[in-house]
Coordinates of C-alpha atoms and ligand atoms in Angstrom, one line a residue:
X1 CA 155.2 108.4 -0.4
X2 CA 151.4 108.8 1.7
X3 CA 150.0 105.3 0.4
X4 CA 146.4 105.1 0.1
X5 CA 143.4 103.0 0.5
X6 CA 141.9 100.1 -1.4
X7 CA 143.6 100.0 -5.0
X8 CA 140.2 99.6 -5.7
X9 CA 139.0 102.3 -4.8
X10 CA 141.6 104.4 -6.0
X11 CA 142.1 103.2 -9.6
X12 CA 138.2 104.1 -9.9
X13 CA 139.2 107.9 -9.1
X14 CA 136.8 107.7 -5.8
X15 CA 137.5 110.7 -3.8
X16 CA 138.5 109.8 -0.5
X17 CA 137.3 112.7 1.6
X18 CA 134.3 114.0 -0.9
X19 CA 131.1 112.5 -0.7
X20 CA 129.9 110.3 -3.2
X21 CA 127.6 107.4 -3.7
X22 CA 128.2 103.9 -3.3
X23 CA 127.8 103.4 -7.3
X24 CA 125.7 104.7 -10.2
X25 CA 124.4 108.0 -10.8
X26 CA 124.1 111.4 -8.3
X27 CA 123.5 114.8 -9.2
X28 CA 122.2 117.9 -7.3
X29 CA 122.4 117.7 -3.2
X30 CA 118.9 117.7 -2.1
X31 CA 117.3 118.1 1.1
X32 CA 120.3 119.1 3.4
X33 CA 119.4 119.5 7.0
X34 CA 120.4 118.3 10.7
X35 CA 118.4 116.8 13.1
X36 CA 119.5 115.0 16.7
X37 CA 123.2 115.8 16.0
X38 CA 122.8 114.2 12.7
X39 CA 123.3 115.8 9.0
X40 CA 121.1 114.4 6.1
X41 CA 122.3 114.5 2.7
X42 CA 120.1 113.1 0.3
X43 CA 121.1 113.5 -3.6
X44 CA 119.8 113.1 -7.0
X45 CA 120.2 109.1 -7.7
X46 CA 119.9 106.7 -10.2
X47 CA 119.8 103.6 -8.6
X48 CA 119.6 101.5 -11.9
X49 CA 122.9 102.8 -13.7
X50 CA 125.9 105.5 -13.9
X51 CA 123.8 107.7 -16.3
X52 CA 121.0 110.4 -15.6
X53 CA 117.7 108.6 -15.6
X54 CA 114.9 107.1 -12.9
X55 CA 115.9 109.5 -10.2
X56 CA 115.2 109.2 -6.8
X57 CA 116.5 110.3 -3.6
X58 CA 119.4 108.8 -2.1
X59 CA 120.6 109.5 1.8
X60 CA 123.5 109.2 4.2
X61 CA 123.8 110.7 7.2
X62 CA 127.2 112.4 9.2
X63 CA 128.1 113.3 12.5
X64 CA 130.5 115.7 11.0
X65 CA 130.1 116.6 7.6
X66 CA 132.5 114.5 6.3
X67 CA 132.3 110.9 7.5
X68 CA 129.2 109.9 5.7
X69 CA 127.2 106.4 6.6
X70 CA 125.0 105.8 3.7
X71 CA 121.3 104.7 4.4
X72 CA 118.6 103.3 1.9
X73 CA 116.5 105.4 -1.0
X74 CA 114.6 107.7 1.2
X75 CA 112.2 108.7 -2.0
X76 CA 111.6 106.9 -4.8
X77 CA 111.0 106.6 -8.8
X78 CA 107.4 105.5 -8.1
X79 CA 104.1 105.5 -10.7
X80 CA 105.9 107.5 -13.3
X81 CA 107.1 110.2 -11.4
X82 CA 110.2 111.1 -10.6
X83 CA 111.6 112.9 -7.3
X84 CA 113.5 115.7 -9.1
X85 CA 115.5 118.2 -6.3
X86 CA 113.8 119.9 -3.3
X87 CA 114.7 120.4 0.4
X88 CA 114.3 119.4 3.8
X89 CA 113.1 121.2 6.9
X90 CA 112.4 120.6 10.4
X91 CA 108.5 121.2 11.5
X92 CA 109.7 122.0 15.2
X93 CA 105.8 123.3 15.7
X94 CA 104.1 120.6 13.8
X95 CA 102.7 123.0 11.8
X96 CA 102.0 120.2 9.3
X97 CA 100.1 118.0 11.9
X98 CA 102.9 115.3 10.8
X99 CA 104.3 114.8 13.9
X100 CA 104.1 112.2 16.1
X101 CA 105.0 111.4 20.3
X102 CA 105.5 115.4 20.7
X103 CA 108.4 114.8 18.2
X104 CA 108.5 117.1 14.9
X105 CA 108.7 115.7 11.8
X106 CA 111.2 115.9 9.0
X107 CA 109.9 117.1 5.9
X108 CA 110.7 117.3 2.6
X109 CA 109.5 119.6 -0.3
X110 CA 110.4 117.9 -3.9
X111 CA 109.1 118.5 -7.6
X112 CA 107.6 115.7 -8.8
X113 CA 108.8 115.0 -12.6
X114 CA 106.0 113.2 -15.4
X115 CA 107.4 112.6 -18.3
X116 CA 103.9 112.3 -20.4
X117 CA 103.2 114.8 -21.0
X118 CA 106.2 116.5 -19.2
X119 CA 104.6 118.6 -15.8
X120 CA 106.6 119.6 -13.2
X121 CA 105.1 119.8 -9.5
X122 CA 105.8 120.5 -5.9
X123 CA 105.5 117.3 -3.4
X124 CA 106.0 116.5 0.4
X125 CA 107.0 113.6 2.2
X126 CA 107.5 113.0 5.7
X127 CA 109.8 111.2 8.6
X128 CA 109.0 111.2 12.1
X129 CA 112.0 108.5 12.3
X130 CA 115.0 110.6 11.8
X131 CA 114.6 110.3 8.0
X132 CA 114.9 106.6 8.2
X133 CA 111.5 106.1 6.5
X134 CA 109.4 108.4 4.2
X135 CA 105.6 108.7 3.9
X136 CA 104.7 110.4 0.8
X137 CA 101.8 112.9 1.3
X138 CA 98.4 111.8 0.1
X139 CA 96.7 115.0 -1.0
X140 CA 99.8 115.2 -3.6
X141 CA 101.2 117.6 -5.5
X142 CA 101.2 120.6 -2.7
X143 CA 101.7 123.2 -5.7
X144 CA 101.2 122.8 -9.5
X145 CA 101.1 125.6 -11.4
X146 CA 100.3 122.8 -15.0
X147 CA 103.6 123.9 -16.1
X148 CA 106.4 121.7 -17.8
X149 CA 109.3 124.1 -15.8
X150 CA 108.5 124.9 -12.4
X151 CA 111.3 122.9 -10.1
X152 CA 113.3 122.6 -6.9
X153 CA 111.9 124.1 -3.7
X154 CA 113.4 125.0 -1.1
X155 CA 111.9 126.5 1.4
X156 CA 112.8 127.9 4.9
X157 CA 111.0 129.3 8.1
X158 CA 111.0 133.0 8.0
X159 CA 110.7 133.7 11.5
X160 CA 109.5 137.6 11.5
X161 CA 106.9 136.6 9.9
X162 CA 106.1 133.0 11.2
X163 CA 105.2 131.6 7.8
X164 CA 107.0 129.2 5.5
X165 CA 108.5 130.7 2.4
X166 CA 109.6 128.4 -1.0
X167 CA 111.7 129.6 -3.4
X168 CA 110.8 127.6 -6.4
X169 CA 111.6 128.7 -10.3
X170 CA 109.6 128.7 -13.0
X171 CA 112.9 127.4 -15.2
X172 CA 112.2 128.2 -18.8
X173 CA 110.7 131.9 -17.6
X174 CA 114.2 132.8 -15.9
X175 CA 111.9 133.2 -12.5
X176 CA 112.6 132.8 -9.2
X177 CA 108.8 132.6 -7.4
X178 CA 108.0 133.0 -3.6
X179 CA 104.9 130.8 -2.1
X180 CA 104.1 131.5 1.7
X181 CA 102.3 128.9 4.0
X182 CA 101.5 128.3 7.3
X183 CA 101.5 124.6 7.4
X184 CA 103.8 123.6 4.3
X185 CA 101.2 122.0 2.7
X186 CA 98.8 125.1 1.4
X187 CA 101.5 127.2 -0.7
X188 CA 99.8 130.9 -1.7
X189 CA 101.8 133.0 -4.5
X190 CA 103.5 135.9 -2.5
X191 CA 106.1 137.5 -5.1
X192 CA 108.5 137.0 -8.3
X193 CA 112.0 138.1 -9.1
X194 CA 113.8 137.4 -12.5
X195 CA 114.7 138.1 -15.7
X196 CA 118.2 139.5 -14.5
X197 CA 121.6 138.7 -14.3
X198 CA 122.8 135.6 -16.3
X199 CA 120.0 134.2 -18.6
X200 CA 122.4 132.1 -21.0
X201 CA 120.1 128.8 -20.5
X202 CA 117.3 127.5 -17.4
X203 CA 117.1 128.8 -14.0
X204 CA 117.7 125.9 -11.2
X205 CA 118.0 125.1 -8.0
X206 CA 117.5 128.5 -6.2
X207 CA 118.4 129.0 -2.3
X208 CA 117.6 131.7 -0.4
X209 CA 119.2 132.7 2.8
X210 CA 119.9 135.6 5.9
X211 CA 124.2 136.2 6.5
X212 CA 125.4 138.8 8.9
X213 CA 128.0 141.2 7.0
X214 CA 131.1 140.7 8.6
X215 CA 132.4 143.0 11.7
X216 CA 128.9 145.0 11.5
X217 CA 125.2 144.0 12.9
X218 CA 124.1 144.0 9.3
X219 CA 122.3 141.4 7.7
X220 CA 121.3 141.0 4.0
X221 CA 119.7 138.0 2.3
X222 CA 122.1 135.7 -0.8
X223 CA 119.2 134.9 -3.3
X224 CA 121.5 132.0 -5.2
X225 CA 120.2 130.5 -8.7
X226 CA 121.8 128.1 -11.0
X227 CA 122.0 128.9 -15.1
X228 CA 122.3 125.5 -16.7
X229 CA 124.1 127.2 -19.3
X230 CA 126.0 130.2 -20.1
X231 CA 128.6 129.9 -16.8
X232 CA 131.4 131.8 -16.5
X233 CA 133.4 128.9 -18.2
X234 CA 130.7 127.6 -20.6
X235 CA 128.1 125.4 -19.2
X236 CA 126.5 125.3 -16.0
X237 CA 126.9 127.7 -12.7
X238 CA 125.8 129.1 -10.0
X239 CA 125.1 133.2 -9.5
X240 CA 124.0 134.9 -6.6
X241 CA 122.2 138.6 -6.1
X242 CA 122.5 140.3 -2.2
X243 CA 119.3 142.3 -1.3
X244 CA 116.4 142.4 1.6
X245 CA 113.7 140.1 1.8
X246 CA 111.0 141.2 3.8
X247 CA 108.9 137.3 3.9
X248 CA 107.4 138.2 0.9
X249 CA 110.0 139.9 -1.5
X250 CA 112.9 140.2 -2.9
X251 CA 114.9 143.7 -3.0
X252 CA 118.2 143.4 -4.8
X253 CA 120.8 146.4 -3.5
X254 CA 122.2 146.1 -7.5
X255 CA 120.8 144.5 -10.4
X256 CA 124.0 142.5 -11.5
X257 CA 124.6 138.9 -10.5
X258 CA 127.9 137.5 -9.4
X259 CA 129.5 134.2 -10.1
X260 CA 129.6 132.0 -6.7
X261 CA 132.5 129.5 -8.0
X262 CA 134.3 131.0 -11.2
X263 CA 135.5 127.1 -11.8
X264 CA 133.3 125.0 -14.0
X265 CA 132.3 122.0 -11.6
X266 CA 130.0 123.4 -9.0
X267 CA 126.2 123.8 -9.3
X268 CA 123.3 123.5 -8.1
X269 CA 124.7 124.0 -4.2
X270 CA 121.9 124.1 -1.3
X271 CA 122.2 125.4 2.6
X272 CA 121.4 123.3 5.3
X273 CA 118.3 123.7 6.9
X274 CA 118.1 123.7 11.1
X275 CA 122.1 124.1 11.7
X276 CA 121.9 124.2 15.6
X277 CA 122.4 128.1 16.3
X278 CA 125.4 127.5 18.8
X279 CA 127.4 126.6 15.3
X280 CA 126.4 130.5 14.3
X281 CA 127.2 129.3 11.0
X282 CA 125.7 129.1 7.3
X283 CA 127.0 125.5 5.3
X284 CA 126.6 124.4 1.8
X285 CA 127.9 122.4 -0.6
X286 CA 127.2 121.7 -4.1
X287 CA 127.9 118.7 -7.1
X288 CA 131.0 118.9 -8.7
X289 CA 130.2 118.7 -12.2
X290 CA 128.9 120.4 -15.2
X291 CA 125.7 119.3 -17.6
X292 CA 128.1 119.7 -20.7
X293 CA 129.2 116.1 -19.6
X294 CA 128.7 114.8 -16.3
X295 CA 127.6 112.3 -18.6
X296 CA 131.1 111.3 -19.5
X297 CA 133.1 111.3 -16.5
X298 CA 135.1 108.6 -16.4
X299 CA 134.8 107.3 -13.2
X300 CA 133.4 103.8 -12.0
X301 CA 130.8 102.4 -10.5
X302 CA 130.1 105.6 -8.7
X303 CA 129.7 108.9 -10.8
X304 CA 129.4 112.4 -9.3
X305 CA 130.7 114.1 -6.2
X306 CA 129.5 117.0 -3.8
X307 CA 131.9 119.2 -3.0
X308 CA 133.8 119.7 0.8
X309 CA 131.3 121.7 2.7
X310 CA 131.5 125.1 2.7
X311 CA 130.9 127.9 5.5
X312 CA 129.5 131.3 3.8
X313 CA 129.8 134.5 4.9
X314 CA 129.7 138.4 3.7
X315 CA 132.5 140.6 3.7
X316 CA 132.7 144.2 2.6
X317 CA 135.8 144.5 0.3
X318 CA 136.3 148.1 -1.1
X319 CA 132.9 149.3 -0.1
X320 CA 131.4 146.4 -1.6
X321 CA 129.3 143.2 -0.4
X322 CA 131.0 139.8 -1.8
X323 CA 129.8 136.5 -0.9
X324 CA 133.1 134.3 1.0
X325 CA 133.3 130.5 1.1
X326 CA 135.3 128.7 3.1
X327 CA 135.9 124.8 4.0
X328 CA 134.0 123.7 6.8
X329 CA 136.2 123.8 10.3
X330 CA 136.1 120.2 10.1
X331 CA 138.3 119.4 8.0
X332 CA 141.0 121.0 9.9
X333 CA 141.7 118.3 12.5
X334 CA 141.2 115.7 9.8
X335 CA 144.6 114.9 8.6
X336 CA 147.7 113.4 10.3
X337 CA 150.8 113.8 8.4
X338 CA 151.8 117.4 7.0
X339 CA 154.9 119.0 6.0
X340 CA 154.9 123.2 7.0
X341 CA 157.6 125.1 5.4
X342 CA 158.4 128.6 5.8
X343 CA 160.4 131.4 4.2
X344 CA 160.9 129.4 0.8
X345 CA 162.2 131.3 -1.9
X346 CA 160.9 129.6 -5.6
X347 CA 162.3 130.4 -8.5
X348 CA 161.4 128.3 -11.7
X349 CA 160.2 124.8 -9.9
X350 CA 160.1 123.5 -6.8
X351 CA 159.0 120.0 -6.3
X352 CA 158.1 119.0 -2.8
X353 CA 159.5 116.3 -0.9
X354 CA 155.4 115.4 0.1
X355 CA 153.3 113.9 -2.8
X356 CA 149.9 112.1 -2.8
X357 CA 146.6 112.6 -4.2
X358 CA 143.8 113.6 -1.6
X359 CA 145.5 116.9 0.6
X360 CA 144.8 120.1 1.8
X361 CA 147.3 123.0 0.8
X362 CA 147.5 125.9 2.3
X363 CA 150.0 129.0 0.9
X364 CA 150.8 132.4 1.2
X365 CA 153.1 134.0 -1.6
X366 CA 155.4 137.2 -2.1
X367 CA 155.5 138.0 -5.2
X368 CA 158.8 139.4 -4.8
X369 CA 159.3 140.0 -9.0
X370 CA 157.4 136.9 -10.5
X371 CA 155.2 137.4 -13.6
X372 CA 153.1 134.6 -13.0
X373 CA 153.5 131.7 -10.0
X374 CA 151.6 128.7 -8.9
X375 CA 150.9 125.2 -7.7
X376 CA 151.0 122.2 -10.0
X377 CA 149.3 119.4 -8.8
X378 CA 148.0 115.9 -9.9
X379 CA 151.9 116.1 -11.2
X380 CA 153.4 113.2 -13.1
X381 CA 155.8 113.1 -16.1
X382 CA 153.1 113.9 -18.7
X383 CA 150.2 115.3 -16.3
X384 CA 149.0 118.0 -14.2
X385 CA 146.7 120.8 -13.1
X386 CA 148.1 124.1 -12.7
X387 CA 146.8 126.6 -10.2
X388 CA 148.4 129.5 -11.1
X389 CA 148.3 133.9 -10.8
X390 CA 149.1 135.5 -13.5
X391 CA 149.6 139.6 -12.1
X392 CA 150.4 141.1 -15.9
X393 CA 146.6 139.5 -16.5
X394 CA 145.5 140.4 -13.0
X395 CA 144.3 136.4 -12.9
X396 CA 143.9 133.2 -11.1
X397 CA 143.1 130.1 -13.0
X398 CA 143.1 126.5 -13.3
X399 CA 144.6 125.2 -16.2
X400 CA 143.7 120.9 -16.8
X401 CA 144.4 120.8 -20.4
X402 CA 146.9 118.4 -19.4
X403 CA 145.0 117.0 -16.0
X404 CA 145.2 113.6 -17.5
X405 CA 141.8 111.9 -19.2
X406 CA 140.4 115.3 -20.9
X407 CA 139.2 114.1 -24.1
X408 CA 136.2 112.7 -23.0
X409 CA 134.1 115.6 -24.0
X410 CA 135.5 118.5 -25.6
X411 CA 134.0 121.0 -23.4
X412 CA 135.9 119.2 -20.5
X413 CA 139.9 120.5 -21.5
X414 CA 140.0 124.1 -20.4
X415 CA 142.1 127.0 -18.6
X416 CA 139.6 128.7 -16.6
X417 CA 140.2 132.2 -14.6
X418 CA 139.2 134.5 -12.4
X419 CA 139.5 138.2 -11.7
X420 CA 142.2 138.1 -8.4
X421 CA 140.9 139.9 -6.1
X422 CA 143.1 142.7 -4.5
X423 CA 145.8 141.3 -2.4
X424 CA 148.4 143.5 0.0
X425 CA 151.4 141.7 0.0
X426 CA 150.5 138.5 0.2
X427 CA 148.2 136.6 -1.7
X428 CA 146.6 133.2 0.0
X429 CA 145.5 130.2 -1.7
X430 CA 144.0 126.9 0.0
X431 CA 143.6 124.0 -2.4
X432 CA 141.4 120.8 -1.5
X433 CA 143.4 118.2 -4.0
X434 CA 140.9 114.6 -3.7
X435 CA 141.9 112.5 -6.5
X436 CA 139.4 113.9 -9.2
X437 CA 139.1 117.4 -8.0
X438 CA 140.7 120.7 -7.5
X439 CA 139.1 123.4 -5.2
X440 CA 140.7 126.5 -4.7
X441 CA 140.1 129.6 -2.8
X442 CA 141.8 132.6 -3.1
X443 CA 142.3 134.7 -0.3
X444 CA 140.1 133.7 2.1
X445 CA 137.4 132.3 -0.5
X446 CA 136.9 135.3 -1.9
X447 CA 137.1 134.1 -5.4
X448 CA 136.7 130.0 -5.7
X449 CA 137.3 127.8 -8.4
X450 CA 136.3 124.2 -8.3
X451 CA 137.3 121.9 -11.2
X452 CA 137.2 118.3 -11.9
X453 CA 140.7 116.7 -13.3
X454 CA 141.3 113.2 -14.1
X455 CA 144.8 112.4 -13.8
X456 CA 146.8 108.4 -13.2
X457 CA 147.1 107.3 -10.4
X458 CA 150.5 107.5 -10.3
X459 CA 150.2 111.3 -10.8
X460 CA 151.1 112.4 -7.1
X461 CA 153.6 115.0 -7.3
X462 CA 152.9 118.5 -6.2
X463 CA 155.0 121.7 -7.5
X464 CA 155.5 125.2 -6.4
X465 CA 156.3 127.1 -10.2
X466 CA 157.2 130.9 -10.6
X467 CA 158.2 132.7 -13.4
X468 CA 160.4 135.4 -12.1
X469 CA 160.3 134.8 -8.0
X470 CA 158.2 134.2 -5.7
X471 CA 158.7 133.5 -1.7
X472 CA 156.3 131.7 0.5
X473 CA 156.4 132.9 4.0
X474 CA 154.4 129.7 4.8
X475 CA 152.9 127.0 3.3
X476 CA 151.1 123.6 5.0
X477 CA 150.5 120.9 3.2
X478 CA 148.0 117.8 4.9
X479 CA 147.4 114.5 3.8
X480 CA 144.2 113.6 4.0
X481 CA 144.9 109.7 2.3
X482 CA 144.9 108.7 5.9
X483 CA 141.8 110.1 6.6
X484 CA 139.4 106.6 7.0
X485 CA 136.1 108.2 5.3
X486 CA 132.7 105.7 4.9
Ligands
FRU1 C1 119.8 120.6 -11.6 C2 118.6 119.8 -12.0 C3 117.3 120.3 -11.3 C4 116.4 119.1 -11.3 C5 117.4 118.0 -11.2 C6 117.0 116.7 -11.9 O1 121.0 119.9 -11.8 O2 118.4 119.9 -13.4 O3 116.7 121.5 -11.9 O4 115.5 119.1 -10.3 O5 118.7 118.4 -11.7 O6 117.9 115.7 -11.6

């Protein structure tokens, strides 16, 4: 049996390798960037309770993406207006005149929220202490349009151009806009995309971004935009369109969005700004949850999680560009204790002789004459979340109708799949288990799904399940329980 941490801890469902906050309230990840081998992640917050409401910034900071030392509200509920999600970016030319010592400043681009009448605008604050402490511009708001829906900048140095660019929504209108500027403060209207792909309920939290397609020299740009509603699984999600951006525009190559995660816990992701280029590598992550009732988790004091991190990438599968997310490397040396098993035939179940709740499973199957196989995890005599393929329906899911605490909200019991992507003969799933959550990716994060599950504590036990037979050539399974995480 892998022990774990502080009863505490665990009895409160904390994950012990996802990031969360000390207690009360986090939503959307805002402001992600690294500066002086540091990474910032500041978050959505309520610091007065474990429901939405007051919202400010919280911070913590990482050496590596995954040990997180969490530092004071970086920007706050002030006079009436609250700091709703935005980014951060290095000013490495003091463009902004912010800087101080030769030293460029942090600085971050937020809407500010009034609730009376409601008007939405853009904001910037500054650090020229490693995001310790925040100045918030005087000439504020940097952009208002007078509009009640207009949220969540983020914005990026477009170097072919050597201009600032924001992508910013205009929520209610299904719009994505572009704003250029040469100094982050003085934000000029460039472009507009929208009206496409899913339009089931608000646009949020756009993210726009350059990836190199995979074994070529070609680049194209991920424009990324959240529906609040209307998800692949009911509810919030996250869609993405692939196209050229020339610093002022946005081209799609085809009209149709894509899903990013087909699961129905992960919105509103962002990248991180100023990755040092020697990591030659794209990162987000994104809050595990959904607005149908992130509400009603049932978790205390802390509610909300980010996912792991994830590194993004495009591949060209059958002539056509898919977005790919993986885990960040990180995680890889995290763990201690595993248990590898190879050439395992499976027929009906197989219940492993490793158990806990926080791992990392990594499996290849054979499908040899199986109908439908899978992973049950979270397992205890009347729980668990089943990973499964089902090849008559040509599907991957996650079933948590039986995950343990569903009947919080009734859009929270659910068995939610995916298309499976083509496989050759063998099909690869890696599943992040962390107490109250369930990643997977299937075949090299071609196809995610990320779900929340709230099972007992003493739900540890972790099942291989075919219907015909399957065989697993290999299959690793880490603990990360022993992983000491802030
Ligand atoms: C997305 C979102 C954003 C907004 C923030 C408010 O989850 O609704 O559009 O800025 O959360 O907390």
């Amino acid at each position: 049996m892998i022990t774990s941490g502080a009863i505490s801890l665990q009895t409160t469902m904390r994950p012990v390798y996802h990031f969360t906050a000390p207690q009360n309230w986090l939503n959307d990840p805002n402001g992600l960037v690294y500066l002086g081998g540091e990474y910032h992640l500041f978050y959505q917050h309520n610091s007065q309770g474990d429901t939405w409401g007051n919202i400010c910034w919280g911070h913590a900071v990482s050496r590596d993406l995954l040990h997180w030392e969490h530092l004071p509200i970086a920007i706050p509920y002030a006079d009436g207006v609250m700091a709703f999600s935005g980014c951060a970016v290095v000013d490495w030319n003091n463009t902004s005149g912010f800087g101080r010592d030769g030293q460029p400043p942090l600085i971050a681009l937020f809407t500010g929220h009034h609730s009376d009448p409601v008007i939405q605008d853009q904001r910037l604050a500054y650090s020229t202490d490693q995001g310790r402490t925040w100045t918030l511009y005087a000439g504020n708001p940097v952009l208002d349009l007078n509009e009640a829906d207009f949220r969540d900048p983020k914005v990026f140095w477009h170097a072919p151009t050597g201009r600032w660019v924001m992508a910013v929504v205009r929520s209610d209108a299904h719009q994505v806009q572009f704003y250029i500027s040469s100094d982050l403060i003085g934000w000029t209207f460039a472009s507009a995309f929208g009206s496409v792909g899913a339009t089931g309920g608000v646009w949020e939290v756009p993210d726009l971004f350059e990836l190199s397609v995979a074994g070529t020299s070609e680049t194209r740009w991920v424009l990324k935009v959240d529906v609040i509603e209307g998800g692949p699984q009911g509810g919030s999600a996250g869609q993405y369109f692939i196209g050229q951006f020339d610093g002022k525009r946005f081209i799609p190559d085809f009209p149709e969005a894509r899903w990013v995660d087909y699961g129905k816990d992960f919105y509103a992701a962002a990248t991180f700004a100023d990755l040092p280029a020697e990591q030659r590598r794209t990162v987000w992550l994104g809050w595990m949850s959904n607005w149908q009732y992130a509400r009603q988790t049932p978790t205390s004091p802390w509610r909300g999680a980010m996912t792991v991190p994830r590194e993004l990438s495009l591949r060209r599968v059958d002539g056509e560009l898919k977005l790919f997310q993986t885990p960040i490397r990180e995680l890889d040396t995290q763990s201690r204790e595993r248990l590898t098993l190879e050439r395992q035939p499976v027929q009906d179940t197989l219940r492993l002789p490793m158990q806990g709740q926080a791992l990392d499973i990594q499996a290849e199957f054979v499908t040899d004459q199986a109908r439908e196989f899978g992973l049950k995890v979270l397992a205890g005599p009347h729980h668990h979340t089943v990973i499964g393929v089902n090849l008559e329906r040509n599907e991957v899911f996650v079933d948590r109708r039986r995950a343990g605490r569903v009947d919080f909200d009734l859009h929270f019991p659910g068995r939610h799949t995916a298309p499976l992507p083509p496989f050759g003969d063998r099909l690869s799933l890696r599943v992040l288990v962390d107490r109250c959550s369930v990643e997977v990716f299937v075949q090299g994060g071609e196809t995610v799904l990320t779900s929340l599950a709230f099972p007992e504590t003493t739900d540890t036990f972790l099942e291989i399940y075919a219907e015909g037979q399957v065989t697993l050539p290999e299959l690793t399974i880490r603990a990360m329980d022993k992983v000491t995480l802030a």
